[in-house]
PDB file of C-alpha atoms (C1' of nucleotides) in Angstrom:
ATOM      1  CA  MET A 913     -16.322 -14.445 -29.195  1.00 79.00           C
ATOM      2  CA  GLY A 914     -14.266 -12.519 -26.696  1.00 92.00           C
ATOM      3  CA  TYR A 915     -14.009 -13.248 -22.991  1.00 97.00           C
ATOM      4  CA  SER A 916     -16.448 -12.222 -20.277  1.00 97.00           C
ATOM      5  CA  ILE A 917     -15.278 -10.278 -17.259  1.00 98.00           C
ATOM      6  CA  LYS A 918     -15.613 -13.432 -15.186  1.00 98.00           C
ATOM      7  CA  THR A 919     -13.230 -15.331 -17.426  1.00 97.00           C
ATOM      8  CA  ILE A 920     -10.736 -12.508 -17.420  1.00 98.00           C
ATOM      9  CA  ALA A 921     -10.945 -12.240 -13.656  1.00 98.00           C
ATOM     10  CA  GLN A 922     -10.024 -15.911 -13.430  1.00 97.00           C
ATOM     11  CA  LYS A 923      -7.261 -15.697 -16.008  1.00 97.00           C
ATOM     12  CA  SER A 924      -5.710 -12.521 -14.637  1.00 97.00           C
ATOM     13  CA  GLY A 925      -6.144 -13.093 -10.931  1.00 97.00           C
ATOM     14  CA  LEU A 926      -7.778  -9.662 -10.581  1.00 98.00           C
ATOM     15  CA  SER A 927     -11.310  -9.441  -9.191  1.00 98.00           C
ATOM     16  CA  GLN A 928     -14.193  -8.273 -11.362  1.00 98.00           C
ATOM     17  CA  TYR A 929     -14.370  -5.232  -9.093  1.00 98.00           C
ATOM     18  CA  THR A 930     -10.760  -4.429  -9.762  1.00 98.00           C
ATOM     19  CA  LEU A 931     -11.109  -4.875 -13.509  1.00 98.00           C
ATOM     20  CA  ARG A 932     -14.044  -2.454 -13.613  1.00 98.00           C
ATOM     21  CA  TYR A 933     -12.203  -0.083 -11.311  1.00 98.00           C
ATOM     22  CA  TYR A 934      -9.142  -0.173 -13.583  1.00 98.00           C
ATOM     23  CA  GLU A 935     -11.249   0.573 -16.632  1.00 98.00           C
ATOM     24  CA  ARG A 936     -13.027   3.419 -14.838  1.00 98.00           C
ATOM     25  CA  GLU A 937      -9.716   4.900 -13.741  1.00 97.00           C
ATOM     26  CA  GLY A 938      -8.035   4.535 -17.106  1.00 97.00           C
ATOM     27  CA  VAL A 939      -5.601   1.897 -15.870  1.00 98.00           C
ATOM     28  CA  LEU A 940      -7.094  -0.234 -18.616  1.00 98.00           C
ATOM     29  CA  PRO A 941      -8.205   1.188 -21.950  1.00 98.00           C
ATOM     30  CA  VAL A 942     -11.985   1.130 -22.346  1.00 97.00           C
ATOM     31  CA  VAL A 943     -12.997  -2.444 -23.092  1.00 98.00           C
ATOM     32  CA  ALA A 944     -15.232  -3.319 -26.056  1.00 97.00           C
ATOM     33  CA  ARG A 945     -18.891  -4.189 -25.349  1.00 97.00           C
ATOM     34  CA  ASP A 946     -21.035  -6.812 -26.990  1.00 95.00           C
ATOM     35  CA  GLU A 947     -24.602  -6.244 -28.243  1.00 93.00           C
ATOM     36  CA  HIS A 948     -25.904  -6.386 -24.646  1.00 94.00           C
ATOM     37  CA  GLY A 949     -23.457  -3.817 -23.335  1.00 96.00           C
ATOM     38  CA  ASN A 950     -21.390  -6.502 -21.582  1.00 97.00           C
ATOM     39  CA  ARG A 951     -17.613  -6.232 -21.591  1.00 98.00           C
ATOM     40  CA  CYS A 952     -15.999  -8.316 -24.276  1.00 98.00           C
ATOM     41  CA  PHE A 953     -12.266  -8.828 -23.671  1.00 98.00           C
ATOM     42  CA  HIS A 954      -9.879 -10.030 -26.363  1.00 98.00           C
ATOM     43  CA  ASP A 955      -6.446 -11.588 -26.344  1.00 97.00           C
ATOM     44  CA  GLU A 956      -4.726  -8.221 -26.712  1.00 96.00           C
ATOM     45  CA  ASP A 957      -6.580  -7.030 -23.603  1.00 97.00           C
ATOM     46  CA  LEU A 958      -5.455 -10.080 -21.717  1.00 97.00           C
ATOM     47  CA  GLU A 959      -1.882  -9.461 -22.746  1.00 97.00           C
ATOM     48  CA  LEU A 960      -2.066  -5.828 -21.729  1.00 97.00           C
ATOM     49  CA  ILE A 961      -3.569  -6.816 -18.372  1.00 98.00           C
ATOM     50  CA  SER A 962      -0.684  -9.168 -17.840  1.00 97.00           C
ATOM     51  CA  LEU A 963       1.771  -6.312 -18.456  1.00 97.00           C
ATOM     52  CA  ILE A 964      -0.211  -4.039 -16.149  1.00 98.00           C
ATOM     53  CA  CYS A 965      -0.133  -6.632 -13.380  1.00 98.00           C
ATOM     54  CA  CYS A 966       3.562  -6.972 -13.911  1.00 97.00           C
ATOM     55  CA  LEU A 967       4.051  -3.208 -13.544  1.00 98.00           C
ATOM     56  CA  LYS A 968       1.752  -3.032 -10.544  1.00 98.00           C
ATOM     57  CA  ASP A 969       3.349  -5.998  -8.783  1.00 97.00           C
ATOM     58  CA  THR A 970       6.776  -4.467  -9.197  1.00 97.00           C
ATOM     59  CA  GLY A 971       5.587  -1.355  -7.407  1.00 97.00           C
ATOM     60  CA  MET A 972       4.464   1.008 -10.153  1.00 98.00           C
ATOM     61  CA  PRO A 973       1.657   3.141  -8.745  1.00 98.00           C
ATOM     62  CA  ILE A 974      -1.630   3.051 -10.599  1.00 98.00           C
ATOM     63  CA  ALA A 975      -1.335   6.730 -11.542  1.00 98.00           C
ATOM     64  CA  GLU A 976       1.810   5.950 -13.513  1.00 98.00           C
ATOM     65  CA  ILE A 977       0.299   2.906 -15.203  1.00 98.00           C
ATOM     66  CA  LYS A 978      -2.529   5.220 -16.214  1.00 98.00           C
ATOM     67  CA  GLN A 979      -0.025   7.511 -17.920  1.00 98.00           C
ATOM     68  CA  PHE A 980       1.460   4.593 -19.764  1.00 98.00           C
ATOM     69  CA  ILE A 981      -1.984   3.503 -20.999  1.00 98.00           C
ATOM     70  CA  ALA A 982      -2.846   7.081 -21.975  1.00 97.00           C
ATOM     71  CA  LEU A 983       0.269   7.126 -24.176  1.00 97.00           C
ATOM     72  CA  SER A 984      -0.963   3.965 -25.911  1.00 95.00           C
ATOM     73  CA  ARG A 985      -3.854   5.969 -27.303  1.00 94.00           C
ATOM     74  CA  GLU A 986      -1.461   8.331 -29.062  1.00 95.00           C
ATOM     75  CA  GLY A 987      -0.092   5.677 -31.371  1.00 91.00           C
ATOM     76  CA  VAL A 988       3.352   5.582 -32.927  1.00 94.00           C
ATOM     77  CA  GLU A 989       4.242   9.119 -31.834  1.00 94.00           C
ATOM     78  CA  ALA A 990       4.251   8.113 -28.200  1.00 97.00           C
ATOM     79  CA  LEU A 991       6.298   4.940 -28.549  1.00 97.00           C
ATOM     80  CA  PRO A 992       9.571   6.505 -27.357  1.00 97.00           C
ATOM     81  CA  ASP A 993       7.852   7.970 -24.300  1.00 97.00           C
ATOM     82  CA  GLN A 994       6.328   4.627 -23.468  1.00 98.00           C
ATOM     83  CA  ARG A 995       9.667   2.942 -23.876  1.00 98.00           C
ATOM     84  CA  LYS A 996      11.369   5.491 -21.632  1.00 97.00           C
ATOM     85  CA  LEU A 997       8.737   4.990 -18.976  1.00 97.00           C
ATOM     86  CA  LEU A 998       9.371   1.256 -19.040  1.00 98.00           C
ATOM     87  CA  GLN A 999      13.130   1.744 -18.992  1.00 98.00           C
ATOM     88  CA  ALA A1000      12.904   3.997 -15.946  1.00 97.00           C
ATOM     89  CA  HIS A1001      10.754   1.431 -14.206  1.00 98.00           C
ATOM     90  CA  LYS A1002      13.119  -1.359 -15.132  1.00 98.00           C
ATOM     91  CA  LEU A1003      15.918   0.533 -13.355  1.00 97.00           C
ATOM     92  CA  GLN A1004      13.746   0.831 -10.273  1.00 97.00           C
ATOM     93  CA  ILE A1005      13.061  -2.880 -10.282  1.00 98.00           C
ATOM     94  CA  ASP A1006      16.783  -3.581 -10.521  1.00 98.00           C
ATOM     95  CA  GLU A1007      17.350  -1.268  -7.562  1.00 97.00           C
ATOM     96  CA  LYS A1008      14.655  -3.041  -5.623  1.00 97.00           C
ATOM     97  CA  ILE A1009      16.187  -6.415  -6.328  1.00 98.00           C
ATOM     98  CA  LYS A1010      19.479  -5.176  -4.898  1.00 98.00           C
ATOM     99  CA  PHE A1011      17.756  -3.793  -1.801  1.00 97.00           C
ATOM    100  CA  PHE A1012      15.869  -7.002  -1.299  1.00 98.00           C
ATOM    101  CA  GLN A1013      19.040  -9.035  -1.615  1.00 98.00           C
ATOM    102  CA  SER A1014      20.800  -6.959   0.995  1.00 97.00           C
ATOM    103  CA  PHE A1015      17.766  -7.079   3.275  1.00 97.00           C
ATOM    104  CA  ALA A1016      17.579 -10.832   2.855  1.00 97.00           C
ATOM    105  CA  GLN A1017      21.185 -11.027   4.018  1.00 97.00           C
ATOM    106  CA  LYS A1018      20.537  -8.800   6.968  1.00 97.00           C
ATOM    107  CA  ILE A1019      17.601 -10.939   8.026  1.00 97.00           C
ATOM    108  CA  GLU A1020      19.676 -14.054   7.571  1.00 98.00           C
ATOM    109  CA  HIS A1021      22.266 -12.651   9.969  1.00 97.00           C
ATOM    110  CA  LYS A1022      19.532 -11.903  12.446  1.00 97.00           C
ATOM    111  CA  ILE A1023      18.282 -15.476  12.143  1.00 98.00           C
ATOM    112  CA  ALA A1024      21.761 -16.804  12.862  1.00 98.00           C
ATOM    113  CA  TYR A1025      22.005 -14.480  15.841  1.00 97.00           C
ATOM    114  CA  PHE A1026      18.711 -15.727  17.235  1.00 97.00           C
ATOM    115  CA  ALA A1027      19.822 -19.314  16.757  1.00 97.00           C
ATOM    116  CA  SER A1028      23.012 -18.593  18.702  1.00 97.00           C
ATOM    117  CA  LEU A1029      20.985 -17.035  21.519  1.00 96.00           C
ATOM    118  CA  GLU A1030      18.805 -20.120  21.600  1.00 96.00           C
ATOM    119  CA  ARG A1031      21.836 -22.394  21.892  1.00 96.00           C
ATOM    120  CA  ALA A1032      23.258 -20.252  24.683  1.00 95.00           C
ATOM    121  CA  ALA A1033      19.958 -20.465  26.556  1.00 93.00           C
ATOM    122  CA  GLN A1034      19.875 -24.238  26.172  1.00 92.00           C
ATOM    123  CA  GLU A1035      23.398 -24.613  27.531  1.00 94.00           C
ATOM    124  CA  GLN A1036      22.517 -22.344  30.403  1.00 91.00           C
ATOM    125  CA  ALA A1037      19.537 -24.582  31.189  1.00 90.00           C
ATOM    126  CA  ALA A1038      21.616 -27.780  30.898  1.00 91.00           C
ATOM    127  CA  ARG A1039      24.228 -26.510  33.321  1.00 85.00           C
ATOM    128  CA  LYS A1040      21.780 -26.427  36.204  1.00 73.00           C
TER     129      LYS A1040
ATOM    130  CA  MET B1209      22.113  10.866  26.910  1.00 79.00           C
ATOM    131  CA  GLY B1210      19.812   9.065  24.534  1.00 93.00           C
ATOM    132  CA  TYR B1211      18.496  10.443  21.259  1.00 97.00           C
ATOM    133  CA  SER B1212      15.508  12.717  20.761  1.00 98.00           C
ATOM    134  CA  ILE B1213      12.725  11.744  18.422  1.00 98.00           C
ATOM    135  CA  LYS B1214      14.021  14.333  15.970  1.00 98.00           C
ATOM    136  CA  THR B1215      17.437  12.716  15.827  1.00 98.00           C
ATOM    137  CA  ILE B1216      15.948   9.278  15.383  1.00 98.00           C
ATOM    138  CA  ALA B1217      13.663  10.532  12.654  1.00 98.00           C
ATOM    139  CA  GLN B1218      16.715  11.805  10.796  1.00 97.00           C
ATOM    140  CA  LYS B1219      18.757   8.678  11.400  1.00 97.00           C
ATOM    141  CA  SER B1220      15.991   6.232  10.514  1.00 97.00           C
ATOM    142  CA  GLY B1221      14.315   8.081   7.669  1.00 97.00           C
ATOM    143  CA  LEU B1222      10.944   7.678   9.388  1.00 98.00           C
ATOM    144  CA  SER B1223       8.978  10.813  10.264  1.00 98.00           C
ATOM    145  CA  GLN B1224       8.343  11.770  13.871  1.00 98.00           C
ATOM    146  CA  TYR B1225       4.665  11.076  13.196  1.00 98.00           C
ATOM    147  CA  THR B1226       5.466   7.598  12.041  1.00 98.00           C
ATOM    148  CA  LEU B1227       7.713   6.876  15.011  1.00 98.00           C
ATOM    149  CA  ARG B1228       4.972   7.914  17.439  1.00 98.00           C
ATOM    150  CA  TYR B1229       2.409   5.965  15.439  1.00 98.00           C
ATOM    151  CA  TYR B1230       4.606   2.870  15.548  1.00 98.00           C
ATOM    152  CA  GLU B1231       5.011   3.140  19.279  1.00 98.00           C
ATOM    153  CA  ARG B1232       1.262   3.631  19.772  1.00 98.00           C
ATOM    154  CA  GLU B1233       0.521   0.625  17.603  1.00 97.00           C
ATOM    155  CA  GLY B1234       3.113  -1.622  19.184  1.00 97.00           C
ATOM    156  CA  VAL B1235       5.284  -1.754  16.073  1.00 98.00           C
ATOM    157  CA  LEU B1236       7.972  -0.355  18.341  1.00 98.00           C
ATOM    158  CA  PRO B1237       8.296  -1.314  21.992  1.00 98.00           C
ATOM    159  CA  VAL B1238       7.405   1.566  24.311  1.00 97.00           C
ATOM    160  CA  VAL B1239      10.321   3.980  24.290  1.00 98.00           C
ATOM    161  CA  ALA B1240      11.916   5.251  27.515  1.00 98.00           C
ATOM    162  CA  ARG B1241      11.108   8.821  28.620  1.00 97.00           C
ATOM    163  CA  ASP B1242      13.399  11.367  30.220  1.00 95.00           C
ATOM    164  CA  GLU B1243      12.538  13.483  33.243  1.00 93.00           C
ATOM    165  CA  HIS B1244      10.363  15.745  31.100  1.00 94.00           C
ATOM    166  CA  GLY B1245       8.355  12.906  29.590  1.00 96.00           C
ATOM    167  CA  ASN B1246      10.178  13.220  26.272  1.00 97.00           C
ATOM    168  CA  ARG B1247      11.112  10.093  24.363  1.00 98.00           C
ATOM    169  CA  CYS B1248      14.682   9.027  24.921  1.00 98.00           C
ATOM    170  CA  PHE B1249      15.884   6.545  22.295  1.00 98.00           C
ATOM    171  CA  HIS B1250      19.001   4.407  22.699  1.00 98.00           C
ATOM    172  CA  ASP B1251      21.267   2.535  20.345  1.00 97.00           C
ATOM    173  CA  GLU B1252      19.328  -0.697  20.801  1.00 96.00           C
ATOM    174  CA  ASP B1253      16.163   1.144  19.756  1.00 97.00           C
ATOM    175  CA  LEU B1254      17.903   2.448  16.687  1.00 97.00           C
ATOM    176  CA  GLU B1255      19.027  -1.011  15.779  1.00 97.00           C
ATOM    177  CA  LEU B1256      15.568  -2.430  16.245  1.00 97.00           C
ATOM    178  CA  ILE B1257      14.103   0.356  14.130  1.00 98.00           C
ATOM    179  CA  SER B1258      16.551  -0.515  11.413  1.00 98.00           C
ATOM    180  CA  LEU B1259      15.355  -4.135  11.493  1.00 98.00           C
ATOM    181  CA  ILE B1260      11.736  -3.003  11.484  1.00 98.00           C
ATOM    182  CA  CYS B1261      12.335  -0.814   8.431  1.00 98.00           C
ATOM    183  CA  CYS B1262      13.994  -3.725   6.754  1.00 97.00           C
ATOM    184  CA  LEU B1263      10.971  -5.945   7.422  1.00 98.00           C
ATOM    185  CA  LYS B1264       8.529  -3.252   6.371  1.00 98.00           C
ATOM    186  CA  ASP B1265      10.426  -2.391   3.182  1.00 97.00           C
ATOM    187  CA  THR B1266      10.474  -6.019   2.164  1.00 97.00           C
ATOM    188  CA  GLY B1267       6.712  -6.121   2.415  1.00 97.00           C
ATOM    189  CA  MET B1268       5.952  -7.359   5.910  1.00 98.00           C
ATOM    190  CA  PRO B1269       2.696  -5.768   7.022  1.00 98.00           C
ATOM    191  CA  ILE B1270       2.763  -3.762  10.201  1.00 98.00           C
ATOM    192  CA  ALA B1271       0.437  -6.215  11.940  1.00 98.00           C
ATOM    193  CA  GLU B1272       3.051  -8.930  11.540  1.00 98.00           C
ATOM    194  CA  ILE B1273       5.899  -6.714  12.713  1.00 98.00           C
ATOM    195  CA  LYS B1274       3.769  -6.025  15.755  1.00 98.00           C
ATOM    196  CA  GLN B1275       3.612  -9.744  16.489  1.00 98.00           C
ATOM    197  CA  PHE B1276       7.373  -9.996  16.181  1.00 98.00           C
ATOM    198  CA  ILE B1277       7.828  -7.120  18.632  1.00 98.00           C
ATOM    199  CA  ALA B1278       5.268  -8.613  21.018  1.00 97.00           C
ATOM    200  CA  LEU B1279       7.363 -11.811  21.077  1.00 97.00           C
ATOM    201  CA  SER B1280      10.408  -9.758  22.061  1.00 95.00           C
ATOM    202  CA  ARG B1281       8.707  -8.984  25.337  1.00 94.00           C
ATOM    203  CA  GLU B1282       8.491 -12.671  26.204  1.00 94.00           C
ATOM    204  CA  GLY B1283      12.236 -13.104  26.392  1.00 91.00           C
ATOM    205  CA  VAL B1284      14.201 -16.285  25.743  1.00 94.00           C
ATOM    206  CA  GLU B1285      11.097 -18.485  25.563  1.00 94.00           C
ATOM    207  CA  ALA B1286       9.945 -16.777  22.399  1.00 97.00           C
ATOM    208  CA  LEU B1287      13.265 -16.852  20.552  1.00 97.00           C
ATOM    209  CA  PRO B1288      12.378 -19.864  18.386  1.00 97.00           C
ATOM    210  CA  ASP B1289       9.061 -18.276  17.382  1.00 97.00           C
ATOM    211  CA  GLN B1290      10.794 -15.059  16.478  1.00 98.00           C
ATOM    212  CA  ARG B1291      13.361 -16.940  14.467  1.00 98.00           C
ATOM    213  CA  LYS B1292      10.656 -18.883  12.612  1.00 97.00           C
ATOM    214  CA  LEU B1293       8.846 -15.676  11.795  1.00 97.00           C
ATOM    215  CA  LEU B1294      12.006 -14.251  10.300  1.00 98.00           C
ATOM    216  CA  GLN B1295      12.738 -17.448   8.420  1.00 98.00           C
ATOM    217  CA  ALA B1296       9.262 -17.466   6.885  1.00 97.00           C
ATOM    218  CA  HIS B1297       9.703 -13.876   5.847  1.00 98.00           C
ATOM    219  CA  LYS B1298      13.124 -14.594   4.402  1.00 98.00           C
ATOM    220  CA  LEU B1299      11.527 -17.193   2.134  1.00 97.00           C
ATOM    221  CA  GLN B1300       8.982 -14.643   0.988  1.00 97.00           C
ATOM    222  CA  ILE B1301      11.723 -12.171   0.142  1.00 98.00           C
ATOM    223  CA  ASP B1302      13.516 -14.815  -1.869  1.00 98.00           C
ATOM    224  CA  GLU B1303      10.281 -15.504  -3.738  1.00 97.00           C
ATOM    225  CA  LYS B1304       9.844 -11.831  -4.391  1.00 97.00           C
ATOM    226  CA  ILE B1305      13.336 -11.506  -5.755  1.00 98.00           C
ATOM    227  CA  LYS B1306      12.589 -14.292  -8.221  1.00 97.00           C
ATOM    228  CA  PHE B1307       9.316 -12.647  -9.266  1.00 97.00           C
ATOM    229  CA  PHE B1308      11.020  -9.322  -9.692  1.00 98.00           C
ATOM    230  CA  GLN B1309      13.751 -10.858 -11.787  1.00 98.00           C
ATOM    231  CA  SER B1310      11.249 -12.510 -14.105  1.00 97.00           C
ATOM    232  CA  PHE B1311       9.201  -9.304 -14.297  1.00 97.00           C
ATOM    233  CA  ALA B1312      12.332  -7.346 -15.083  1.00 97.00           C
ATOM    234  CA  GLN B1313      12.978  -9.705 -17.975  1.00 97.00           C
ATOM    235  CA  LYS B1314       9.434  -9.401 -19.222  1.00 97.00           C
ATOM    236  CA  ILE B1315       9.653  -5.625 -19.169  1.00 97.00           C
ATOM    237  CA  GLU B1316      12.997  -5.786 -20.933  1.00 97.00           C
ATOM    238  CA  HIS B1317      11.402  -7.778 -23.737  1.00 97.00           C
ATOM    239  CA  LYS B1318       8.652  -5.202 -23.959  1.00 97.00           C
ATOM    240  CA  ILE B1319      11.243  -2.450 -24.218  1.00 98.00           C
ATOM    241  CA  ALA B1320      12.974  -4.273 -27.060  1.00 98.00           C
ATOM    242  CA  TYR B1321       9.625  -4.712 -28.774  1.00 97.00           C
ATOM    243  CA  PHE B1322       8.857  -1.009 -28.482  1.00 97.00           C
ATOM    244  CA  ALA B1323      12.292  -0.170 -29.875  1.00 97.00           C
ATOM    245  CA  SER B1324      11.642  -2.417 -32.881  1.00 97.00           C
ATOM    246  CA  LEU B1325       8.288  -0.741 -33.486  1.00 96.00           C
ATOM    247  CA  GLU B1326      10.027   2.627 -33.376  1.00 96.00           C
ATOM    248  CA  ARG B1327      12.602   1.528 -35.949  1.00 96.00           C
ATOM    249  CA  ALA B1328       9.842   0.191 -38.204  1.00 96.00           C
ATOM    250  CA  ALA B1329       7.994   3.510 -37.956  1.00 93.00           C
ATOM    251  CA  GLN B1330      11.152   5.435 -38.818  1.00 92.00           C
ATOM    252  CA  GLU B1331      11.813   3.310 -41.886  1.00 94.00           C
ATOM    253  CA  GLN B1332       8.197   3.762 -42.918  1.00 91.00           C
ATOM    254  CA  ALA B1333       8.622   7.517 -42.634  1.00 90.00           C
ATOM    255  CA  ALA B1334      11.933   7.486 -44.562  1.00 91.00           C
ATOM    256  CA  ARG B1335      10.420   5.525 -47.438  1.00 86.00           C
ATOM    257  CA  LYS B1336       7.988   8.312 -48.309  1.00 74.00           C
TER     258      LYS B1336
ATOM    259  C1'  DT C 499     -43.772 -17.471 -16.847  1.00 57.02           C
ATOM    260  C1'  DA C 500     -41.101 -16.948 -13.072  1.00 57.02           C
ATOM    261  C1'  DT C 501     -36.743 -17.338 -11.326  1.00 57.02           C
ATOM    262  C1'  DT C 502     -31.797 -17.761 -11.552  1.00 57.02           C
ATOM    263  C1'  DG C 503     -27.425 -15.993 -12.733  1.00 57.02           C
ATOM    264  C1'  DA C 504     -24.340 -12.992 -15.104  1.00 57.02           C
ATOM    265  C1'  DC C 505     -23.823  -8.771 -16.335  1.00 57.02           C
ATOM    266  C1'  DT C 506     -24.372  -3.340 -16.209  1.00 57.02           C
ATOM    267  C1'  DT C 507     -23.736   1.545 -13.811  1.00 57.02           C
ATOM    268  C1'  DA C 508     -23.279   4.742  -9.991  1.00 57.02           C
ATOM    269  C1'  DC C 509     -21.895   5.403  -5.808  1.00 57.02           C
ATOM    270  C1'  DA C 510     -20.787   4.280  -0.943  1.00 57.02           C
ATOM    271  C1'  DC C 511     -17.677   2.023   2.012  1.00 57.02           C
ATOM    272  C1'  DC C 512     -13.316  -0.162   3.711  1.00 57.02           C
ATOM    273  C1'  DT C 513      -8.355  -0.955   5.213  1.00 57.02           C
ATOM    274  C1'  DA C 514      -3.539   0.042   5.771  1.00 57.02           C
ATOM    275  C1'  DA C 515      -0.387   3.188   6.727  1.00 57.02           C
ATOM    276  C1'  DC C 516       0.439   7.162   7.612  1.00 57.02           C
ATOM    277  C1'  DT C 517       0.001  12.487   8.389  1.00 57.02           C
ATOM    278  C1'  DC C 518      -1.619  16.379  10.443  1.00 57.02           C
ATOM    279  C1'  DT C 519      -3.951  19.479  13.962  1.00 57.02           C
ATOM    280  C1'  DA C 520      -5.045  21.172  18.408  1.00 57.02           C
ATOM    281  C1'  DA C 521      -3.905  22.195  22.852  1.00 57.02           C
ATOM    282  C1'  DG C 522      -0.638  22.243  25.868  1.00 57.02           C
ATOM    283  C1'  DG C 523       4.197  21.723  28.611  1.00 57.02           C
ATOM    284  C1'  DT C 524       9.233  22.868  29.018  1.00 57.02           C
ATOM    285  C1'  DC C 525      13.668  24.829  27.905  1.00 57.02           C
ATOM    286  C1'  DT C 526      16.923  28.277  26.006  1.00 57.02           C
ATOM    287  C1'  DA C 527      18.679  32.468  24.263  1.00 57.02           C
ATOM    288  C1'  DA C 528      18.040  37.741  23.676  1.00 57.02           C
TER     289       DA C 528
ATOM    290  C1'  DT D  31       9.874  37.784  29.989  1.00 57.02           C
ATOM    291  C1'  DT D  32       8.862  36.692  25.886  1.00 57.02           C
ATOM    292  C1'  DA D  33       9.801  34.415  21.418  1.00 57.02           C
ATOM    293  C1'  DG D  34      11.093  30.302  19.367  1.00 57.02           C
ATOM    294  C1'  DA D  35      12.184  25.586  19.197  1.00 57.02           C
ATOM    295  C1'  DC D  36      11.340  21.461  20.933  1.00 57.02           C
ATOM    296  C1'  DC D  37       8.515  18.031  22.939  1.00 57.02           C
ATOM    297  C1'  DT D  38       3.859  15.700  24.606  1.00 57.02           C
ATOM    298  C1'  DT D  39      -1.053  13.377  23.838  1.00 57.02           C
ATOM    299  C1'  DA D  40      -5.554  12.591  21.675  1.00 57.02           C
ATOM    300  C1'  DG D  41      -7.858  12.379  17.931  1.00 57.02           C
ATOM    301  C1'  DA D  42      -9.170  13.751  13.161  1.00 57.02           C
ATOM    302  C1'  DG D  43      -7.990  13.656   8.201  1.00 57.02           C
ATOM    303  C1'  DT D  44      -5.718  11.791   4.000  1.00 57.02           C
ATOM    304  C1'  DT D  45      -4.237   8.679   0.274  1.00 57.02           C
ATOM    305  C1'  DA D  46      -3.953   4.574  -2.418  1.00 57.02           C
ATOM    306  C1'  DG D  47      -6.082   0.821  -3.865  1.00 57.02           C
ATOM    307  C1'  DG D  48      -9.554  -1.585  -3.841  1.00 57.02           C
ATOM    308  C1'  DT D  49     -14.404  -3.827  -2.363  1.00 57.02           C
ATOM    309  C1'  DG D  50     -19.183  -3.914  -1.778  1.00 57.02           C
ATOM    310  C1'  DT D  51     -24.134  -2.516  -2.516  1.00 57.02           C
ATOM    311  C1'  DA D  52     -28.264  -1.102  -4.956  1.00 57.02           C
ATOM    312  C1'  DA D  53     -31.027  -1.017  -8.746  1.00 57.02           C
ATOM    313  C1'  DG D  54     -31.682  -2.484 -13.092  1.00 57.02           C
ATOM    314  C1'  DT D  55     -31.160  -5.301 -17.844  1.00 57.02           C
ATOM    315  C1'  DC D  56     -30.978  -9.483 -20.270  1.00 57.02           C
ATOM    316  C1'  DA D  57     -31.014 -14.553 -21.538  1.00 57.02           C
ATOM    317  C1'  DA D  58     -31.464 -19.222 -20.386  1.00 57.02           C
ATOM    318  C1'  DT D  59     -33.788 -22.584 -17.853  1.00 57.02           C
ATOM    319  C1'  DA D  60     -37.442 -25.338 -14.535  1.00 57.02           C
TER     320       DA D  60
END
DNA sequence: TATTGACTTACACCTAACTCTAAGGTCTAA
DNA sequence: TTAGACCTTAGAGTTAGGTGTAAGTCAATA
């Protein structure tokens, strides 16, 4: 029982290389091994990986994810610190969403501007 | 007349190193020089830099920005290609916004979960 | 029983995007 | 007329985040 690294790579979308790298670096807690020394992932691991991907994909650097995971090892004591870390990151995501929305608008304006230039060029060509 | 690289660095938030690097790499069109060979930026440059930052900050890799800038040199002919490039990127930004929003929610749930664990731990402690 | 395939570790290598250094030119103010 | 601030280029170095290789173990299969 437990999933192989291959399975987890498929389920998580991370490569086997990346999974090993994350474990080495402490981005993932050390994964259990079976009787052959092979990694043996469980559902909790999978869930944690999903959270880690979520943090990573929203721009949290690996060093910070590492901190978060390190806090996990300290148990109940560290819960407030973990929560604060997540809250701070949540604010950053919200900021990013706002930036992205304004950038999207800016690019949209640019697109409209290009379209108007194209029309002008066509009319210019037609007039000849 | 025209702005020095220092001024542009301040106005754009990019370092002088980065501005030179961008020009070398073709991320910026070659900038005009004054009689001493010093870069002499104009308002159009500043505006283009602002667009470039916008593309970069929304995740467009430099190689793609380079393509966009290369199209600029082809004049009116290339307008539709430039517009399509922007439109494709706009879609990606919209996708990203959706991802970020769902991630933000996920993290929010996690925060609530951590808060509930904290309350449970406090009650546990009080009961002793 | 030999080979195939999945896994292990340790360590080297890669890419993107900067960032800095060296060596030098020019201008300005004291 | 020299010190300091600014600029130039060419090229080396750095950082983050992987990605790949080498050498070996183990278990199932032809």
